[in-house]
Short mmCIF file of C-alpha atoms in Angstrom, two decimals:
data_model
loop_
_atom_site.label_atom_id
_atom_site.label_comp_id
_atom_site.label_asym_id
_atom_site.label_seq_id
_atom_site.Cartn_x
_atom_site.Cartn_y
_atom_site.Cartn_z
CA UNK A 1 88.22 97.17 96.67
CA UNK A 2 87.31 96.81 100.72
CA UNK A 3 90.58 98.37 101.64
CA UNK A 4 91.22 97.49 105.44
CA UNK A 5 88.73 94.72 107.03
CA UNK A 6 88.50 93.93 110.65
CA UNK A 7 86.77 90.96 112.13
CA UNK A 8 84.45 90.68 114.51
CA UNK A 9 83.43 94.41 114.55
CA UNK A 10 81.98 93.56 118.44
CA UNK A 11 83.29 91.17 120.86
CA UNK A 12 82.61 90.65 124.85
CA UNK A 13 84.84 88.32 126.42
CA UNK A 14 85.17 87.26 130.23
CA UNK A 15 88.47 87.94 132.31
CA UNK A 16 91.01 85.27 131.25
CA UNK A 17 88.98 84.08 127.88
CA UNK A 18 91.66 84.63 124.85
CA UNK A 19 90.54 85.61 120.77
CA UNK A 20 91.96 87.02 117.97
CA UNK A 21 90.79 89.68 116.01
CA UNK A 22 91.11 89.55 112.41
CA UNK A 23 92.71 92.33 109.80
CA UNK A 24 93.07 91.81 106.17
CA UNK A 25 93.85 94.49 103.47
CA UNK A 26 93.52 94.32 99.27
CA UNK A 27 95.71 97.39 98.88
CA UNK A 28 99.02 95.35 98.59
CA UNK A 29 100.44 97.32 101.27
CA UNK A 30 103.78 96.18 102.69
CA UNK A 31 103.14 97.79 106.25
CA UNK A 32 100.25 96.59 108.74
CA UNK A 33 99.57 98.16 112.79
CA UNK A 34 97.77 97.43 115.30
CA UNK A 35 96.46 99.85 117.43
CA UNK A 36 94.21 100.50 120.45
CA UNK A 37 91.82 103.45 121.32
CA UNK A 38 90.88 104.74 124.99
CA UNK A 39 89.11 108.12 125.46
CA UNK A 40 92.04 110.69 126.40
CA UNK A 41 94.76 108.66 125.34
CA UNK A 42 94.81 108.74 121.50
CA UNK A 43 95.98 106.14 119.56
CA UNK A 44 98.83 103.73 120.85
CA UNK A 45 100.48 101.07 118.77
CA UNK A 46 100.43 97.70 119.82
CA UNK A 47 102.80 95.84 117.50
CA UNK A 48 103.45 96.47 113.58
CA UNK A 49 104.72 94.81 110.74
CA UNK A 50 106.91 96.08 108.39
CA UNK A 51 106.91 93.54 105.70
CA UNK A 52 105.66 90.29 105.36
CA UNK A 53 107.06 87.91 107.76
CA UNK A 54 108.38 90.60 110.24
CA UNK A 55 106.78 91.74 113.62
CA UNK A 56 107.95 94.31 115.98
CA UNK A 57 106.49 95.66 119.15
CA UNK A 58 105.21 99.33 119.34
CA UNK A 59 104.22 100.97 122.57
CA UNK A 60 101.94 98.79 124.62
CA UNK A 61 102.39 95.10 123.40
CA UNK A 62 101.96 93.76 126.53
CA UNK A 63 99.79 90.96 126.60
CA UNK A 64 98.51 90.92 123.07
CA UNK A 65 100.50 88.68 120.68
CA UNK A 66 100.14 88.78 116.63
CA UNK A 67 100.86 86.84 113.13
CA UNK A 68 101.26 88.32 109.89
CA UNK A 69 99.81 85.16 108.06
CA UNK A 70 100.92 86.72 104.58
CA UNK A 71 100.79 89.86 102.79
CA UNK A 72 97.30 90.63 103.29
CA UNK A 73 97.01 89.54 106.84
CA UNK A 74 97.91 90.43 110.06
CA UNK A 75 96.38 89.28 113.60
CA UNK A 76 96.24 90.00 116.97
CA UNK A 77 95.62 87.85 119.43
CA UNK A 78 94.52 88.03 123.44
CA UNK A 79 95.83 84.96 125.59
CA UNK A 80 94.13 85.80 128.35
CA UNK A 81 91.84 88.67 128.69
CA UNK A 82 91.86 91.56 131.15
CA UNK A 83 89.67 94.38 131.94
CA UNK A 84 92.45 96.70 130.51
CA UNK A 85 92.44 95.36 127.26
CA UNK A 86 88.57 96.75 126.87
CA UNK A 87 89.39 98.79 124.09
CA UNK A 88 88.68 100.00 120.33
CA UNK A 89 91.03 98.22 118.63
CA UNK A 90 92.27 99.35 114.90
CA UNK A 91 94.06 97.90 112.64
CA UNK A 92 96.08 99.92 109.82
CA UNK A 93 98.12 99.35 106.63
CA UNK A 94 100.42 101.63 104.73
CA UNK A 95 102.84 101.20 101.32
CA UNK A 96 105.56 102.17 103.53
CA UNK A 97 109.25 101.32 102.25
CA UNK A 98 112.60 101.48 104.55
CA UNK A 99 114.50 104.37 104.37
CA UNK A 100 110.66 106.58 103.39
CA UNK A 101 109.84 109.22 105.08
CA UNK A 102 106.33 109.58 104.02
CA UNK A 103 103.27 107.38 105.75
CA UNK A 104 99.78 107.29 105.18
CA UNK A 105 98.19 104.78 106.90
CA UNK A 106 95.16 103.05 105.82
CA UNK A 107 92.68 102.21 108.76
CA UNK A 108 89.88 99.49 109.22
CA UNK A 109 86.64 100.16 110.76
CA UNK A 110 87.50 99.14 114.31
CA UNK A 111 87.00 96.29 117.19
CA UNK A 112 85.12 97.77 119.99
CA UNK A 113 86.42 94.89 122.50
CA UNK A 114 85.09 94.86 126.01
CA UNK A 115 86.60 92.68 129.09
CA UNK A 116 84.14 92.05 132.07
CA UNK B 1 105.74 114.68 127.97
CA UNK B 2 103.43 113.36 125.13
CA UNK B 3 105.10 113.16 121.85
CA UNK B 4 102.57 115.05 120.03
CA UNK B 5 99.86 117.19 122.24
CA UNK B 6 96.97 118.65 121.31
CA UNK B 7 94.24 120.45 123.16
CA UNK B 8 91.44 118.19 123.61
CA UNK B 9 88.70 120.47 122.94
CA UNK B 10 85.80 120.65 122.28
CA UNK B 11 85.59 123.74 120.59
CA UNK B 12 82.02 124.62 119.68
CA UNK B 13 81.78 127.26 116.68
CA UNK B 14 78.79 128.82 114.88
CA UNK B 15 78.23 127.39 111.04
CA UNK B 16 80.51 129.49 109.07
CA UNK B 17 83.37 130.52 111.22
CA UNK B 18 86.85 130.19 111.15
CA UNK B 19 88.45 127.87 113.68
CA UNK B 20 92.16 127.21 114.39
CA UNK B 21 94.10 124.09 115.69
CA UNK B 22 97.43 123.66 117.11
CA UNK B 23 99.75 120.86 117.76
CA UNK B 24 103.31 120.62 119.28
CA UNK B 25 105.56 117.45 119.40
CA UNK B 26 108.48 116.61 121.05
CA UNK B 27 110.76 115.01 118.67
CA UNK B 28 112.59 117.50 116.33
CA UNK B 29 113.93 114.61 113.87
CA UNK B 30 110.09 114.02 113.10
CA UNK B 31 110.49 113.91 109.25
CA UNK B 32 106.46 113.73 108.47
CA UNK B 33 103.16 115.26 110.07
CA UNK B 34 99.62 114.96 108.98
CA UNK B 35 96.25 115.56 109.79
CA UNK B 36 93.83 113.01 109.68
CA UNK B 37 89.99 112.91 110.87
CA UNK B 38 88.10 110.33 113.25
CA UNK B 39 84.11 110.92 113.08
CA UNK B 40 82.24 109.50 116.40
CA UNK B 41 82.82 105.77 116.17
CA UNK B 42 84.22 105.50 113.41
CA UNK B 43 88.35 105.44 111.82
CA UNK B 44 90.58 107.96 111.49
CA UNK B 45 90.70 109.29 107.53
CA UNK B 46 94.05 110.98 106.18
CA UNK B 47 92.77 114.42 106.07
CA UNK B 48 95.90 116.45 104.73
CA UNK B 49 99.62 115.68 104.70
CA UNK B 50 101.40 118.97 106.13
CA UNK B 51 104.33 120.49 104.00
CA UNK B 52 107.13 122.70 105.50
CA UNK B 53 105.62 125.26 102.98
CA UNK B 54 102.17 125.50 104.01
CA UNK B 55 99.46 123.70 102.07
CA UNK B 56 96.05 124.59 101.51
CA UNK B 57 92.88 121.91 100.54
CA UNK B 58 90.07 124.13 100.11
CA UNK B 59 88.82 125.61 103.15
CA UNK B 60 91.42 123.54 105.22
CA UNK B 61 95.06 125.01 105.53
CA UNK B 62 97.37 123.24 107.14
CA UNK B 63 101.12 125.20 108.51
CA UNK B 64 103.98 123.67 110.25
CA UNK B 65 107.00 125.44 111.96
CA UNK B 66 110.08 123.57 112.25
CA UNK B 67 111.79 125.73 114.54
CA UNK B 68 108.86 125.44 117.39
CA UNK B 69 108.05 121.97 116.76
CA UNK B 70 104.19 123.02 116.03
CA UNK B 71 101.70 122.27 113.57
CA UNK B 72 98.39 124.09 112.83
CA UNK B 73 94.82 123.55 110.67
CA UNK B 74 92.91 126.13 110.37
CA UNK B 75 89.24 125.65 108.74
CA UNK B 76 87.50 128.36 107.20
CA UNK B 77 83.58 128.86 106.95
CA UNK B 78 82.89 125.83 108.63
CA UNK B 79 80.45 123.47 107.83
CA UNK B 80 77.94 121.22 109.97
CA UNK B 81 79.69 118.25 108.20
CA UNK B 82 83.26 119.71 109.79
CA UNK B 83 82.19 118.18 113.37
CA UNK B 84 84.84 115.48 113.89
CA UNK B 85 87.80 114.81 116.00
CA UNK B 86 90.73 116.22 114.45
CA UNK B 87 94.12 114.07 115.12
CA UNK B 88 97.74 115.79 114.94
CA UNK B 89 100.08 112.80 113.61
CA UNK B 90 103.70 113.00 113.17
CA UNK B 91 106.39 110.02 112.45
CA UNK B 92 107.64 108.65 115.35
CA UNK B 93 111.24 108.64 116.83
CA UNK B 94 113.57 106.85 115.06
CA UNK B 95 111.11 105.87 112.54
CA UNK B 96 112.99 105.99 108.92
CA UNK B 97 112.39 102.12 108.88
CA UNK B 98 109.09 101.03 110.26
CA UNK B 99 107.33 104.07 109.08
CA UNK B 100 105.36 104.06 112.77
CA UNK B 101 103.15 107.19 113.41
CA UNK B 102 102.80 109.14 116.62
CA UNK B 103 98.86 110.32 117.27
CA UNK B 104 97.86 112.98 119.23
CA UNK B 105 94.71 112.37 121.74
CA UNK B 106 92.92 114.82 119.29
CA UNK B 107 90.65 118.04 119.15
CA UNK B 108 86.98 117.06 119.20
CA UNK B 109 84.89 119.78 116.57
CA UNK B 110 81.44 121.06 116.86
CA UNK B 111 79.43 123.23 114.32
CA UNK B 112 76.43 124.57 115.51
CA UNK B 113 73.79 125.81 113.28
#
C-alpha cells in the first residue's frame, strides 16, 4: 500500500518549457488536490477534484491545468513555465463525501519544481 | 486577512518543556480544524483532528474555542523528535461539498538538547 505517489520527485525546466507532474493514490479515495508550497505562504490549492471526472479550481489555478485520468489519478500540468511556478508542489487525496464535514487529507511526498 | 494565521516561529525550547501553539481563523462557519505536521522537506502528516471538547493524544493536547475563532496544541515534555513545522488547518469557506482545507503558513519547532 504506497498511499499517495508523485512523479518526478525533481524537475528543472526553462521559462516557457511545459510538463506534467504525476499523482496517483491506492487508497480508493474519492477526493484528490493539488497544492503548491512557498516559504511564508503555507499551502495554497491549485485545483481539486471531488470525484472522478470532476475538476474545480482552488486558489491559485492560474496557469497550471489538470486531468483526473480515473479514480486513482489526477495530473497537473504546466503549459508554459514561469519563474513563479518554482515551487514544492503536493499532491493530496482524501475519502471525502458531499455534504461531510470531516477531511483528512492524504499527502504525497512532493515535486520540488524549479523555473530558470 | 489570512484565513487561518499562525505565528511563524521558530520557537526554540529545551528537551522536556512544555510549549504552546495558537491559531486563529477567519471564517466562523469552519465546521473542521486539525493539526497536521510537515518535517524539513518532507509532507505534511495528520497529526490530530481537534474536537470542540478538547482532545488529548499523549503528550499532545489539542483545544479549540468557537467563540474566538482559535485553536491551540500544546506539547508536553518535548522530545528531540518534536522538531517539525506544525500546520493549523481548518475547512475552508463554503466547503460542505469539496471538502477543501485552509493551511496556515505554520509554526516551525525546535528541541534543543
Amino acid at each position: 500500500n504506497a498511499g499517495v505517489t508523485q512523479t518526478p520527485k525533481f524537475q528543472v525546466l526553462k521559462t516557457g518549457q511545459s510538463m506534467t507532474l504525476q499523482c496517483a493514490q491506492d487508497m480508493n479515495h474519492n477526493s484528490m488536490y493539488w497544492y503548491r508550497q512557498d516559504p511564508g505562504m503555507g499551502l495554497r490549492l491549485i485545483y481539486y477534484s471531488a470525484s472522478e471526472g470532476t475538476t474545480d479550481k482552488g486558489e491559485v489555478p492560474n496557469g497550471y491545468n489538470v486531468s483526473r485520468l480515473n479514480k486513482r489519478e489526477f495530473s497537473l500540468r504546466l503549459e508554459s513555465a514561469a519563474p513563479s511556478q518554482t515551487s514544492v508542489y503536493f499532491c493530496a487525496s482524501s475519502e471525502f463525501l458531499a455534504g461531510a464535514t470531516y477531511n483528512e487529507q492524504f499527502f504525497g511526498p512532493g515535486t520540488r519544481l524549479t523555473v530558470l | 486577512r489570512k484565513e487561518v494565521e499562525q505565528d511563524p516561529g521558530p520557537f526554540n525550547v529545551p528537551e522536556g518543556a512544555t510549549v504552546a501553539f495558537n491559531c486563529t481563523y477567519s471564517n466562523s462557519a469552519s465546521q473542521s480544524f486539525f493539526w497536521y505536521r510537515q518535517d524539513c522537506r518532507k509532507e505534511p502528516k495528520l497529526l490530530m483532528s481537534v474536537y470542540s471538547s478538547g482532545n488529548e493524544d499523549g503528550r499532545f493536547t489539542a483545544q479549540l474555542n468557537r467563540a474566538s475563532q482559535y485553536i491551540s496544541l500544546l506539547i508536553r515534555d518535548s522530545k528531540l523528535s518534536d522538531s517539525a513545522t506544525y500546520l493549523c488547518v481548518v475547512n475552508g469557506a463554503q466547503s460542505g461539498n469539496t471538502g477543501k482545507l485552509i493551511f496556515g503558513q505554520g509554526t516551525t519547532l525546535q528541541v534543543k538538547p
